[in-house]
Coordinates of C-alpha atoms in Angstrom, one line a residue:
M1 CA 0.0 0.0 0.0
A2 CA 1.6 3.3 -1.1
V3 CA 1.6 6.3 1.1
D4 CA 0.8 9.8 -0.2
R5 CA 3.8 12.0 -1.1
F6 CA 4.9 13.8 1.9
T7 CA 6.3 17.3 1.3
G8 CA 5.0 19.2 4.3
R9 CA 5.7 18.7 8.0
T10 CA 4.1 16.2 10.2
A11 CA 2.5 17.3 13.4
W12 CA 5.6 16.0 15.2
A13 CA 7.9 18.0 12.9
R14 CA 5.9 21.2 13.3
N15 CA 6.1 20.9 17.1
L16 CA 9.6 19.7 17.4
Q17 CA 11.9 22.4 19.0
T18 CA 15.3 21.9 20.4
P19 CA 16.3 24.0 23.4
L20 CA 18.8 26.1 21.4
R21 CA 16.3 26.8 18.6
T22 CA 13.6 27.6 21.1
F23 CA 15.9 29.9 22.9
L24 CA 17.0 31.7 19.7
R25 CA 13.4 32.0 18.4
T26 CA 12.1 33.3 21.7
Q27 CA 15.0 35.8 22.0
T28 CA 14.5 36.9 18.4
G29 CA 10.8 37.3 18.8
S30 CA 11.1 39.2 22.1
A31 CA 13.4 41.8 20.5
A32 CA 10.4 43.2 18.7
I33 CA 8.5 43.6 22.0
L34 CA 11.6 45.0 23.6
L35 CA 11.9 47.6 20.8
V36 CA 8.2 48.6 21.2
A37 CA 8.7 49.0 25.0
T38 CA 11.8 51.2 24.4
V39 CA 10.0 53.4 22.0
A40 CA 7.0 53.6 24.4
A41 CA 9.3 54.7 27.2
L42 CA 10.9 57.4 25.0
V43 CA 7.5 58.7 23.9
W44 CA 6.0 58.6 27.4
V45 CA 8.9 60.5 29.0
N46 CA 8.9 63.1 26.2
V47 CA 5.1 63.6 26.4
D48 CA 4.6 63.6 30.1
A49 CA 7.8 63.2 32.1
S50 CA 6.2 63.8 35.5
S51 CA 3.8 60.8 35.2
Y52 CA 6.6 58.6 34.0
D53 CA 8.8 59.5 36.9
D54 CA 5.9 59.4 39.4
L55 CA 4.9 55.9 38.5
W56 CA 8.4 54.3 38.6
S57 CA 9.3 56.1 41.8
T58 CA 6.2 54.8 43.6
T59 CA 7.3 53.0 46.8
L60 CA 6.3 49.4 47.3
S61 CA 7.0 47.8 50.7
V62 CA 6.9 44.2 51.8
Q63 CA 6.7 43.9 55.6
L64 CA 6.8 40.7 57.8
G65 CA 6.8 41.6 61.5
D66 CA 9.8 43.9 62.2
H67 CA 11.5 43.0 59.0
G68 CA 10.7 44.3 55.5
I69 CA 12.0 45.7 52.2
S70 CA 11.0 49.0 50.8
Q71 CA 11.9 50.0 47.2
D72 CA 10.4 52.0 44.4
L73 CA 8.9 50.1 41.4
R74 CA 11.9 50.6 39.2
D75 CA 14.2 49.0 41.8
W76 CA 11.8 46.1 42.3
I77 CA 12.0 45.5 38.5
N78 CA 15.8 46.0 38.4
N79 CA 16.7 44.0 41.5
G80 CA 13.8 41.7 41.7
L81 CA 12.2 40.7 38.4
M82 CA 15.5 40.8 36.6
T83 CA 16.7 38.0 38.8
F84 CA 14.6 35.7 36.7
F85 CA 16.2 37.1 33.5
F86 CA 19.7 36.2 34.8
F87 CA 18.4 32.9 36.1
V88 CA 17.5 32.0 32.4
I89 CA 21.0 33.3 31.4
G90 CA 22.4 30.8 33.9
L91 CA 20.3 28.0 32.5
E92 CA 21.5 28.7 29.0
A93 CA 25.1 28.9 30.1
R94 CA 24.7 25.5 31.7
R95 CA 23.1 24.1 28.6
E96 CA 26.0 25.3 26.5
W97 CA 28.4 23.7 29.0
D98 CA 26.6 20.4 29.0
M99 CA 25.4 20.0 25.4
G100 CA 26.4 23.1 23.4
E101 CA 29.6 24.2 21.8
L102 CA 31.3 24.2 25.2
R103 CA 30.8 20.5 25.8
E104 CA 34.1 20.0 24.0
R105 CA 36.2 21.7 26.6
R106 CA 39.1 22.8 24.4
R107 CA 36.6 25.0 22.5
L108 CA 36.0 27.0 25.6
A109 CA 39.2 29.1 24.9
L110 CA 37.6 30.8 21.8
P111 CA 34.3 32.1 23.3
L112 CA 36.1 32.9 26.6
A113 CA 38.8 35.0 24.8
A114 CA 36.2 36.6 22.5
G115 CA 33.9 37.4 25.4
I116 CA 36.8 38.9 27.4
G117 CA 38.2 40.8 24.5
G118 CA 34.8 42.1 23.6
M119 CA 34.6 43.6 27.1
L120 CA 38.1 44.8 27.7
V121 CA 38.4 46.9 24.5
P122 CA 35.1 48.8 25.1
V123 CA 36.1 49.4 28.7
A124 CA 39.5 50.7 27.7
I125 CA 37.8 53.1 25.2
Y126 CA 35.4 54.3 27.9
L127 CA 38.2 54.8 30.4
A128 CA 40.2 56.7 27.8
A129 CA 37.2 59.0 27.0
N130 CA 36.5 59.6 30.7
A131 CA 40.1 59.9 32.0
G132 CA 40.3 62.3 34.9
Q133 CA 36.4 62.6 35.1
S134 CA 34.2 61.7 38.0
S135 CA 32.3 59.5 35.5
L136 CA 35.2 57.1 35.3
D137 CA 33.4 54.6 37.7
G138 CA 30.7 54.0 35.1
W139 CA 32.9 51.9 32.9
G140 CA 30.7 48.9 33.4
A141 CA 28.0 50.5 31.3
A142 CA 30.1 50.0 28.1
M143 CA 31.0 46.3 28.3
S144 CA 28.1 43.8 28.0
T145 CA 26.0 42.7 25.1
D146 CA 22.2 42.4 25.2
T147 CA 21.7 38.8 23.9
A148 CA 18.0 39.1 23.1
F149 CA 18.2 42.4 21.4
A150 CA 21.4 41.5 19.5
L151 CA 19.9 38.2 18.2
G152 CA 16.7 39.9 17.2
M153 CA 18.4 42.7 15.2
L154 CA 20.8 40.2 13.6
A155 CA 17.8 38.3 12.2
L156 CA 16.4 41.6 10.9
V157 CA 19.4 43.3 9.4
A158 CA 21.5 40.2 8.3
P159 CA 19.1 37.3 7.7
G160 CA 21.5 35.6 5.3
F161 CA 24.2 35.0 7.9
P162 CA 24.4 31.2 8.8
I163 CA 22.4 30.1 11.8
R164 CA 25.6 28.9 13.4
L165 CA 26.6 32.5 13.8
R166 CA 23.7 33.0 16.2
A167 CA 24.9 29.9 18.1
F168 CA 28.4 31.4 18.2
L169 CA 27.1 34.8 19.3
L170 CA 25.1 33.2 22.0
T171 CA 28.1 31.3 23.3
V172 CA 30.2 34.5 23.4
A173 CA 27.3 36.3 25.0
V174 CA 27.0 33.7 27.8
V175 CA 30.6 34.4 28.7
D176 CA 29.9 38.1 28.4
D177 CA 26.9 37.9 30.8
L178 CA 28.7 35.8 33.4
I179 CA 31.5 38.4 33.6
A180 CA 29.0 41.3 33.7
L181 CA 27.2 39.7 36.6
V182 CA 30.5 39.3 38.5
V183 CA 31.3 42.9 37.8
I184 CA 27.9 44.0 39.1
G185 CA 28.2 41.9 42.2
V186 CA 31.7 43.0 43.0
V187 CA 32.2 46.5 41.7
Y188 CA 28.7 48.0 41.9
S189 CA 27.8 46.8 45.4
E190 CA 28.5 49.1 48.3
D191 CA 28.8 48.6 52.1
V192 CA 28.9 44.8 51.9
E193 CA 27.6 43.1 55.1
V194 CA 29.9 40.1 55.5
G195 CA 27.6 38.1 57.7
A196 CA 24.7 38.3 55.3
L197 CA 27.0 37.4 52.4
F198 CA 28.0 34.2 54.2
V199 CA 24.4 33.4 54.7
A200 CA 23.8 33.7 50.9
L201 CA 26.8 31.5 50.3
G202 CA 25.4 28.9 52.7
V203 CA 22.1 28.9 50.9
F204 CA 23.9 28.3 47.6
V205 CA 25.9 25.5 49.1
A206 CA 22.6 23.9 50.3
A207 CA 21.1 24.1 46.8
L208 CA 24.3 22.6 45.4
L209 CA 24.1 19.7 47.9
L210 CA 20.5 19.1 47.0
R211 CA 21.3 19.0 43.4
R212 CA 24.2 16.5 44.0
A213 CA 21.7 14.4 46.0
G214 CA 19.5 14.2 42.9
L215 CA 16.8 16.6 44.0
Q216 CA 15.7 18.0 40.7
A217 CA 12.8 20.3 40.2
V218 CA 10.1 17.7 39.5
G219 CA 6.8 18.0 41.3
F220 CA 5.4 20.8 43.4
G221 CA 7.3 19.9 46.6
R222 CA 10.7 19.8 45.1
G223 CA 10.1 22.9 43.1
L224 CA 9.0 24.7 46.3
V225 CA 12.2 23.8 48.0
Y226 CA 14.3 25.4 45.3
A227 CA 11.9 28.4 45.2
L228 CA 12.4 28.9 49.0
L229 CA 16.1 28.6 48.6
G230 CA 16.1 31.2 45.8
V231 CA 14.1 33.7 47.9
A232 CA 16.4 33.1 50.9
G233 CA 19.5 33.6 48.8
W234 CA 18.1 36.8 47.2
L235 CA 17.2 38.3 50.6
A236 CA 20.6 37.4 52.0
L237 CA 22.4 39.2 49.1
Y238 CA 20.0 42.1 49.4
E239 CA 20.8 42.5 53.1
A240 CA 24.5 42.0 52.3
G241 CA 24.5 45.1 50.0
V242 CA 25.3 42.9 46.9
E243 CA 23.1 43.1 43.8
P244 CA 20.8 40.2 44.5
I245 CA 20.2 39.4 40.8
V246 CA 23.5 37.5 41.0
F247 CA 21.8 34.7 42.9
G248 CA 19.5 34.0 39.9
L249 CA 22.5 33.3 37.7
A250 CA 24.0 31.1 40.4
L251 CA 20.9 28.9 40.7
G252 CA 20.6 28.7 36.9
L253 CA 24.1 27.3 36.6
L254 CA 23.0 24.4 38.9
A255 CA 20.4 23.0 36.5
Y256 CA 22.3 20.6 34.3
T257 CA 20.9 19.1 31.0
Y258 CA 21.5 15.9 29.1
P259 CA 19.9 13.9 26.2
P260 CA 16.8 12.0 27.5
A261 CA 17.9 8.4 28.1
R262 CA 15.9 5.6 26.4
S263 CA 15.6 3.8 29.8
D264 CA 13.9 6.9 31.2
L265 CA 11.5 7.1 28.3
E266 CA 10.7 3.4 28.5
R267 CA 10.1 3.7 32.3
A268 CA 7.7 6.6 31.5
T269 CA 5.9 4.5 28.9
D270 CA 5.5 1.7 31.5
R271 CA 4.0 4.1 34.0
F272 CA 1.6 5.5 31.4
R273 CA 0.5 2.0 30.4
L274 CA -0.3 1.2 34.0
F275 CA -2.4 4.4 34.2
R276 CA -4.1 3.4 30.9
E277 CA -5.1 0.0 32.4
Q278 CA -6.1 1.5 35.8
P279 CA -6.7 5.3 35.6
T280 CA -6.3 6.2 39.3
P281 CA -5.0 9.5 40.7
E282 CA -2.0 7.7 42.2
L283 CA -1.0 6.2 38.9
A284 CA -1.7 9.5 37.1
R285 CA 0.7 11.2 39.5
D286 CA 3.4 8.5 38.9
A287 CA 3.1 8.8 35.2
R288 CA 3.3 12.6 35.3
L289 CA 6.4 12.5 37.5
E290 CA 8.1 9.9 35.3
L291 CA 7.3 11.9 32.1
A292 CA 8.8 15.1 33.7
A293 CA 11.8 13.2 35.0
A294 CA 12.7 12.1 31.5
I295 CA 13.3 15.7 30.5
P296 CA 16.2 17.4 32.2
A297 CA 15.5 20.2 34.8
N298 CA 17.3 22.7 32.6
E299 CA 14.9 22.3 29.7
R300 CA 11.8 22.3 31.9
L301 CA 12.9 25.4 33.7
Q302 CA 13.7 27.2 30.4
Q303 CA 10.3 26.3 29.0
A304 CA 8.7 27.7 32.1
F305 CA 10.7 30.9 32.5
L306 CA 12.0 31.9 29.1
P307 CA 8.7 33.3 27.7
W308 CA 8.1 35.3 30.9
T309 CA 11.5 36.9 30.9
S310 CA 11.6 37.5 27.2
Y311 CA 8.1 38.8 26.6
V312 CA 7.3 40.4 30.0
I313 CA 10.2 41.1 32.3
V314 CA 12.8 42.5 29.9
P315 CA 10.3 44.7 28.0
L316 CA 9.0 45.9 31.4
F317 CA 12.6 46.7 32.4
A318 CA 13.0 48.7 29.2
L319 CA 9.8 50.6 29.8
A320 CA 11.0 51.5 33.3
N321 CA 14.6 52.4 32.4
A322 CA 14.8 53.5 28.7
G323 CA 12.9 56.8 29.1
V324 CA 15.1 59.8 28.5
P325 CA 14.2 63.3 27.3
I326 CA 15.0 63.9 23.6
D327 CA 15.5 67.5 22.7
G328 CA 18.1 69.7 21.1
E329 CA 19.7 70.8 24.3
T330 CA 19.8 67.3 25.8
L331 CA 21.3 65.8 22.6
R332 CA 24.0 68.6 22.3
R333 CA 25.0 68.0 25.9
A334 CA 25.0 64.2 25.5
F335 CA 27.1 64.0 22.3
T336 CA 29.8 66.2 23.9
S337 CA 29.7 64.2 27.1
P338 CA 32.5 61.7 27.7
I339 CA 29.9 59.4 29.2
T340 CA 27.9 59.2 25.9
L341 CA 31.0 59.1 23.7
G342 CA 32.7 56.5 25.9
I343 CA 29.7 54.2 25.7
L344 CA 29.0 54.8 22.0
L345 CA 32.5 54.3 20.8
G346 CA 33.1 51.5 23.3
Y347 CA 30.2 49.5 21.8
V348 CA 30.4 50.5 18.1
L349 CA 34.2 50.2 17.8
G350 CA 35.4 48.3 20.8
K351 CA 33.1 45.3 20.6
P352 CA 33.9 44.3 17.0
V353 CA 37.6 45.0 17.5
G354 CA 37.7 43.1 20.8
I355 CA 35.7 40.0 19.5
V356 CA 37.3 39.7 16.1
G357 CA 40.8 40.5 17.5
A358 CA 40.6 37.9 20.3
T359 CA 39.1 35.3 18.0
W360 CA 41.9 35.9 15.5
L361 CA 44.5 35.7 18.3
V362 CA 43.3 32.3 19.6
T363 CA 43.2 31.0 16.0
R364 CA 46.7 32.2 15.4
V365 CA 48.2 31.0 18.8
T366 CA 46.7 27.5 18.3
H367 CA 47.8 27.4 14.7
G368 CA 44.2 26.9 13.5
R369 CA 43.4 23.9 15.8
I370 CA 40.8 26.1 17.5
R371 CA 39.0 28.4 15.1
P372 CA 35.5 30.0 14.9
P373 CA 32.7 27.7 13.7
V374 CA 31.8 30.3 11.1
G375 CA 33.8 32.4 8.6
W376 CA 35.5 35.7 9.3
A377 CA 32.8 37.8 7.7
A378 CA 30.3 36.2 10.1
V379 CA 32.6 36.7 13.0
A380 CA 32.8 40.4 12.0
G381 CA 29.0 40.5 12.0
A382 CA 28.9 39.0 15.4
G383 CA 31.3 41.7 16.6
T384 CA 29.3 44.5 15.2
I385 CA 25.9 43.3 16.4
A386 CA 27.4 42.7 19.9
G387 CA 27.5 46.4 20.1
I388 CA 23.9 46.3 21.3
G389 CA 24.3 46.5 25.0
F390 CA 20.9 47.7 26.0
T391 CA 19.7 45.6 29.1
V392 CA 22.9 45.2 31.1
S393 CA 24.2 48.6 30.0
L394 CA 21.1 50.3 31.3
L395 CA 21.1 48.3 34.5
I396 CA 24.7 49.3 35.3
S397 CA 24.0 52.9 34.3
T398 CA 21.2 53.1 36.9
L399 CA 23.7 51.8 39.5
A400 CA 26.6 54.1 38.5
F401 CA 24.9 57.4 37.5
D402 CA 22.0 59.7 38.3
G403 CA 20.5 62.9 36.9
A404 CA 22.0 64.3 33.7
D405 CA 24.8 61.7 33.7
L406 CA 22.2 58.9 33.7
E407 CA 20.5 60.6 30.7
D408 CA 23.8 60.8 28.9
A409 CA 24.5 57.1 29.5
K410 CA 21.1 56.1 28.2
I411 CA 21.5 58.1 25.1
G412 CA 24.9 56.5 24.5
T413 CA 23.4 53.0 24.9
L414 CA 20.5 53.7 22.6
S415 CA 22.8 55.4 20.0
A416 CA 25.1 52.4 20.1
A417 CA 22.3 50.0 19.4
I418 CA 21.2 51.9 16.3
A419 CA 24.8 52.4 15.0
S420 CA 25.7 48.7 15.6
S421 CA 22.7 47.5 13.7
I422 CA 23.5 49.7 10.7
L423 CA 27.2 48.6 10.8
T424 CA 26.1 44.9 10.9
W425 CA 23.9 45.5 7.8
I426 CA 26.9 47.1 6.0
V427 CA 29.0 44.0 6.8
F428 CA 26.3 41.7 5.6
R429 CA 25.7 43.6 2.3
A430 CA 29.5 43.8 1.6
T431 CA 29.8 40.0 2.1
L432 CA 27.0 39.4 -0.4
L433 CA 29.1 41.3 -3.1
L434 CA 31.9 38.7 -2.8
P435 CA 32.2 36.0 -5.5
Q436 CA 30.3 32.8 -4.6
R437 CA 33.3 30.7 -3.5
S438 CA 34.8 33.5 -1.4
R439 CA 31.4 34.4 0.0
T440 CA 30.8 30.8 1.1
R441 CA 34.2 30.6 2.8
A442 CA 33.6 34.0 4.5
L443 CA 30.3 32.9 5.9
L444 CA 30.9 29.2 6.8
G445 CA 34.6 29.1 7.5
T446 CA 36.8 26.0 7.6
A447 CA 36.4 24.9 11.3
T448 CA 35.8 21.2 12.1
L449 CA 32.4 21.0 13.7
I450 CA 31.7 18.9 16.7
V451 CA 30.7 15.4 15.6
D452 CA 27.6 14.1 17.4
L453 CA 27.6 10.7 15.7
A454 CA 29.5 8.3 18.0
A455 CA 30.0 5.5 15.4
P456 CA 31.3 6.8 12.1
V457 CA 29.8 5.5 8.9
D458 CA 31.5 2.3 7.7
P459 CA 30.9 1.5 4.0
D460 CA 31.8 -2.1 4.6
R461 CA 29.1 -2.5 7.3
D462 CA 26.4 0.2 7.0
H463 CA 23.5 0.0 4.6
I464 CA 24.1 2.8 2.1
R465 CA 21.9 4.2 -0.6
G466 CA 23.6 6.6 -3.0
P467 CA 27.3 7.2 -4.0
R468 CA 29.5 5.5 -1.4
E469 CA 32.1 8.3 -1.6
A470 CA 29.6 11.2 -1.6
P471 CA 30.8 14.3 0.3
V472 CA 27.5 14.5 2.3
T473 CA 26.2 11.7 4.4
L474 CA 22.7 11.5 5.9
V475 CA 22.3 9.0 8.7
E476 CA 18.8 8.1 10.0
Y477 CA 18.1 6.1 13.1
G478 CA 14.7 4.6 12.4
D479 CA 12.0 2.2 13.5
F480 CA 10.0 0.4 10.8
E481 CA 6.8 0.6 12.9
C482 CA 7.3 4.4 13.6
P483 CA 4.7 6.4 11.6
Y484 CA 7.0 9.4 11.4
C485 CA 9.7 7.3 9.8
G486 CA 7.1 6.2 7.3
Q487 CA 6.2 9.8 6.6
A488 CA 9.8 10.8 6.3
E489 CA 10.7 8.1 3.7
P490 CA 9.3 9.9 0.6
V491 CA 11.2 13.0 1.8
I492 CA 14.4 11.0 1.8
R493 CA 13.7 9.6 -1.6
E494 CA 13.1 13.1 -3.0
L495 CA 16.2 14.4 -1.3
L496 CA 18.3 11.6 -2.9
A497 CA 16.8 12.2 -6.3
G498 CA 17.7 15.9 -6.1
H499 CA 21.2 15.6 -4.7
A500 CA 23.7 13.4 -6.5
E501 CA 26.4 14.2 -3.9
L502 CA 24.3 12.7 -1.0
R503 CA 24.5 9.2 0.5
Y504 CA 21.9 7.9 2.9
V505 CA 22.4 5.4 5.7
W506 CA 19.7 3.6 7.7
R507 CA 20.5 2.4 11.2
H508 CA 18.1 0.5 13.5
L509 CA 16.5 1.9 16.6
P510 CA 13.4 -0.3 17.3
L511 CA 11.3 1.3 20.0
N512 CA 10.0 -1.9 21.5
D513 CA 8.2 -0.3 24.4
V514 CA 5.8 1.5 22.0
H515 CA 6.0 -0.7 18.8
P516 CA 5.8 -4.4 19.8
R517 CA 6.7 -5.7 16.3
A518 CA 9.6 -3.2 15.7
Q519 CA 12.3 -5.7 16.6
Q520 CA 10.8 -8.3 14.3
A521 CA 10.5 -5.8 11.4
A522 CA 14.2 -4.9 11.9
E523 CA 15.2 -8.5 11.9
A524 CA 13.1 -9.1 8.7
V525 CA 15.0 -6.4 6.8
E526 CA 18.3 -7.8 8.0
A527 CA 17.2 -11.3 6.8
A528 CA 16.5 -9.7 3.5
A529 CA 19.9 -8.0 3.6
E530 CA 21.5 -11.5 3.7
Q531 CA 20.1 -11.9 0.2
D532 CA 21.2 -8.4 -0.9
A533 CA 17.7 -7.0 -0.7
F534 CA 17.9 -4.7 2.2
W535 CA 16.5 -1.6 0.5
E536 CA 13.7 -3.5 -1.3
M537 CA 12.5 -4.8 2.1
H538 CA 13.1 -1.4 3.7
D539 CA 10.9 0.3 1.2
V540 CA 8.1 -2.3 1.5
L541 CA 8.1 -2.1 5.3
L542 CA 7.8 1.7 5.4
Q543 CA 5.2 1.8 2.6
T544 CA 2.9 -0.7 4.2
Q545 CA 2.8 0.6 7.8
A546 CA -1.0 1.1 7.5
D547 CA -1.5 -2.7 7.1
E548 CA -2.4 -4.0 10.5
D549 CA -1.4 -7.7 9.9
R550 CA 1.8 -7.6 7.9
D551 CA 3.3 -11.0 6.9
F552 CA 7.0 -10.6 6.6
V553 CA 7.5 -13.9 4.8
A554 CA 4.8 -12.9 2.3
M555 CA 6.6 -9.6 1.7
A556 CA 9.8 -11.5 1.2
G557 CA 8.1 -13.6 -1.5
E558 CA 6.8 -10.4 -3.2
I559 CA 10.3 -9.1 -3.7
G560 CA 11.6 -12.5 -4.9
L561 CA 13.6 -13.8 -1.9
D562 CA 14.4 -17.4 -1.1
L563 CA 11.6 -17.9 1.4
E564 CA 13.1 -20.9 3.1
R565 CA 16.4 -19.1 3.8
F566 CA 14.6 -15.9 4.8
D567 CA 12.3 -17.8 7.2
D568 CA 15.3 -19.6 8.7
D569 CA 17.2 -16.3 9.3
L570 CA 14.1 -14.7 10.8
R571 CA 13.4 -17.7 13.2
T572 CA 17.0 -17.8 14.4
H573 CA 17.2 -14.0 14.8
A574 CA 20.3 -13.8 12.6
G575 CA 20.2 -10.0 12.4
A576 CA 19.7 -9.4 16.2
G577 CA 23.4 -8.8 16.8
R578 CA 23.6 -6.2 14.0
I579 CA 20.5 -4.4 15.3
A580 CA 21.9 -4.4 18.9
E581 CA 25.1 -2.7 17.6
D582 CA 23.0 0.0 16.0
V583 CA 21.1 0.5 19.2
D584 CA 24.3 0.8 21.2
S585 CA 25.6 3.4 18.7
A586 CA 22.3 5.3 19.1
D587 CA 22.7 5.4 22.9
L588 CA 26.3 6.6 22.6
S589 CA 25.1 9.3 20.2
G590 CA 22.3 10.5 22.6
V591 CA 19.5 9.2 20.3
S592 CA 16.3 8.3 22.1
G593 CA 13.6 8.7 19.5
T594 CA 12.9 8.1 15.8
P595 CA 13.5 9.4 13.3
T596 CA 16.8 11.1 14.3
F597 CA 19.1 12.4 11.5
F598 CA 22.8 13.2 11.4
I599 CA 24.3 15.1 8.5
N600 CA 28.0 14.6 8.1
G601 CA 28.1 13.5 11.7
R602 CA 26.3 16.6 13.1
R603 CA 22.8 16.0 14.6
H604 CA 20.1 17.6 12.5
Q605 CA 18.0 19.8 14.9
G606 CA 14.4 20.6 13.9
A607 CA 11.9 19.5 11.3
Y608 CA 12.7 16.8 8.6
D609 CA 10.5 18.2 5.9
I610 CA 12.0 18.5 2.4
D611 CA 12.8 22.2 2.8
S612 CA 14.6 21.9 6.1
L613 CA 16.7 18.8 5.1
T614 CA 17.5 20.4 1.7
R615 CA 18.9 23.5 3.4
A616 CA 20.9 21.4 5.8
V617 CA 22.3 19.2 3.0
K618 CA 23.3 22.3 1.0
A619 CA 25.0 23.8 4.0
A620 CA 26.9 20.6 4.6
K621 CA 27.9 20.4 0.9
A622 CA 29.2 24.0 1.0
R623 CA 31.1 23.4 4.1
A624 CA 32.6 20.2 2.7
A625 CA 33.6 22.1 -0.5
V626 CA 35.3 24.8 1.6
A627 CA 37.2 22.2 3.7
A628 CA 38.3 20.5 0.5

């Protein structure tokens, strides 16, 4: 029975989102809201400055007995709500460390150097512009990149830059944010109370010990424990005179991530089956907890907090802090002020010089063993767009300045964001003018990417369709009973027909906990392979998934196999060892579901419709050509 040609996305493909793609898409989308909030703040303060100031200076007190906290609304946002923003930054930093570019530890040198270089050069420019001035202490306002705003503007002004540039920029920005938080906690905290600081340290140690004991944020009770620890740590830092937002980052770094293990997924399936047979509240709770436990705490927490921080907290922060009078006198004063010029030049010139220079230095010192994952034009684009400092720059400005100096700092930050976006557009347009081969090299670079596929393709062992020496290899871990593998099969066939430079490899991953006949189907195709008919049986099995009572021996007869030999191989499980090897390699590669694709050893993240896979294959082909 033939299936309809599949050129769109299945429901599964439409909904599939990896943590990195979700983070990038959310940050990019939130940039538009952040921009609206910034414009709203500017319009508001220039139309009715008194109402703007009156609202955000309104005092809000929280009292419990003889103890309490009293701050104005702006400080509650800056010191309170922004803690959740830096908590998400901590989660993303941890994800990069566990599963991102930093999981290969030698690669840490590049984003670390780029992050530090991208901060030191702007700070040096600011210090030079403010030498001998009382504003010298505000150097922190010229150093940190606003990840969300930068990613959003990058998608707007330079959509043709490779997606790996955003991952590279995100990795550099993680280092940038970590250093910025240390600076805020150490430099911009006054009259530190040592006793309260030790209390905060003790709370963090308690959270660390709980994590080591395996207490992850699954279930209300456990989540409540961490919430109470977070509040206690925040209060302790507040009483210590240290910016309490630092504690959000610290807690985020504790939430590690990992690929879901098949054993965890199988256990969750067993719990759900028990609930299906006997739907009691107790079994429903067990199934819910097992499902949640199969997903790492880092991803669960990002899913819960990222939309709130991106779409509510950060825009609210912009609305409360970005308001500044815009008139001729204010602008004349600002653009002759060393504060404005230091921030503007620090971001627009210092960021690209620092990031590109440090990246080049690491590449040169390591003789090319460590190099950026994108080309140098893309690195330059990362440097220029990193000149958008908005969130952390405004936050530090409110700590370092007040009055006219604060207005000058805000104008410098806003001007830098506009100028950096324009400069990034110029870099992008200039790159497009290069000849195709040079443009490809300038965008993609020649770095060796991290290989996710644990067992390399072996032409003498693996089942290969297409040219055996093709420059691009697509590996699929599949299950012949999985409907999504069946829907992907026409896409693979179309992909092979349109790309002569592509070879396709099938590896087995029978999901026996959800597909009872998956193992038998895999053994049937291996029995066919003994008669050099692997792909014939492969195609029949995927095209007849709708048949409820499939007879593997009858299928073997339809494709002309020796039925006695086929039946004997099937009864003796001749292919079981080969299938087990594939399953082991899937576990080593962090594969837990089907279909999972690898392109030239790199895991394909996202949908597997024809457009997505075509783009990925073309990018792999271009990178292979550059490397050659």
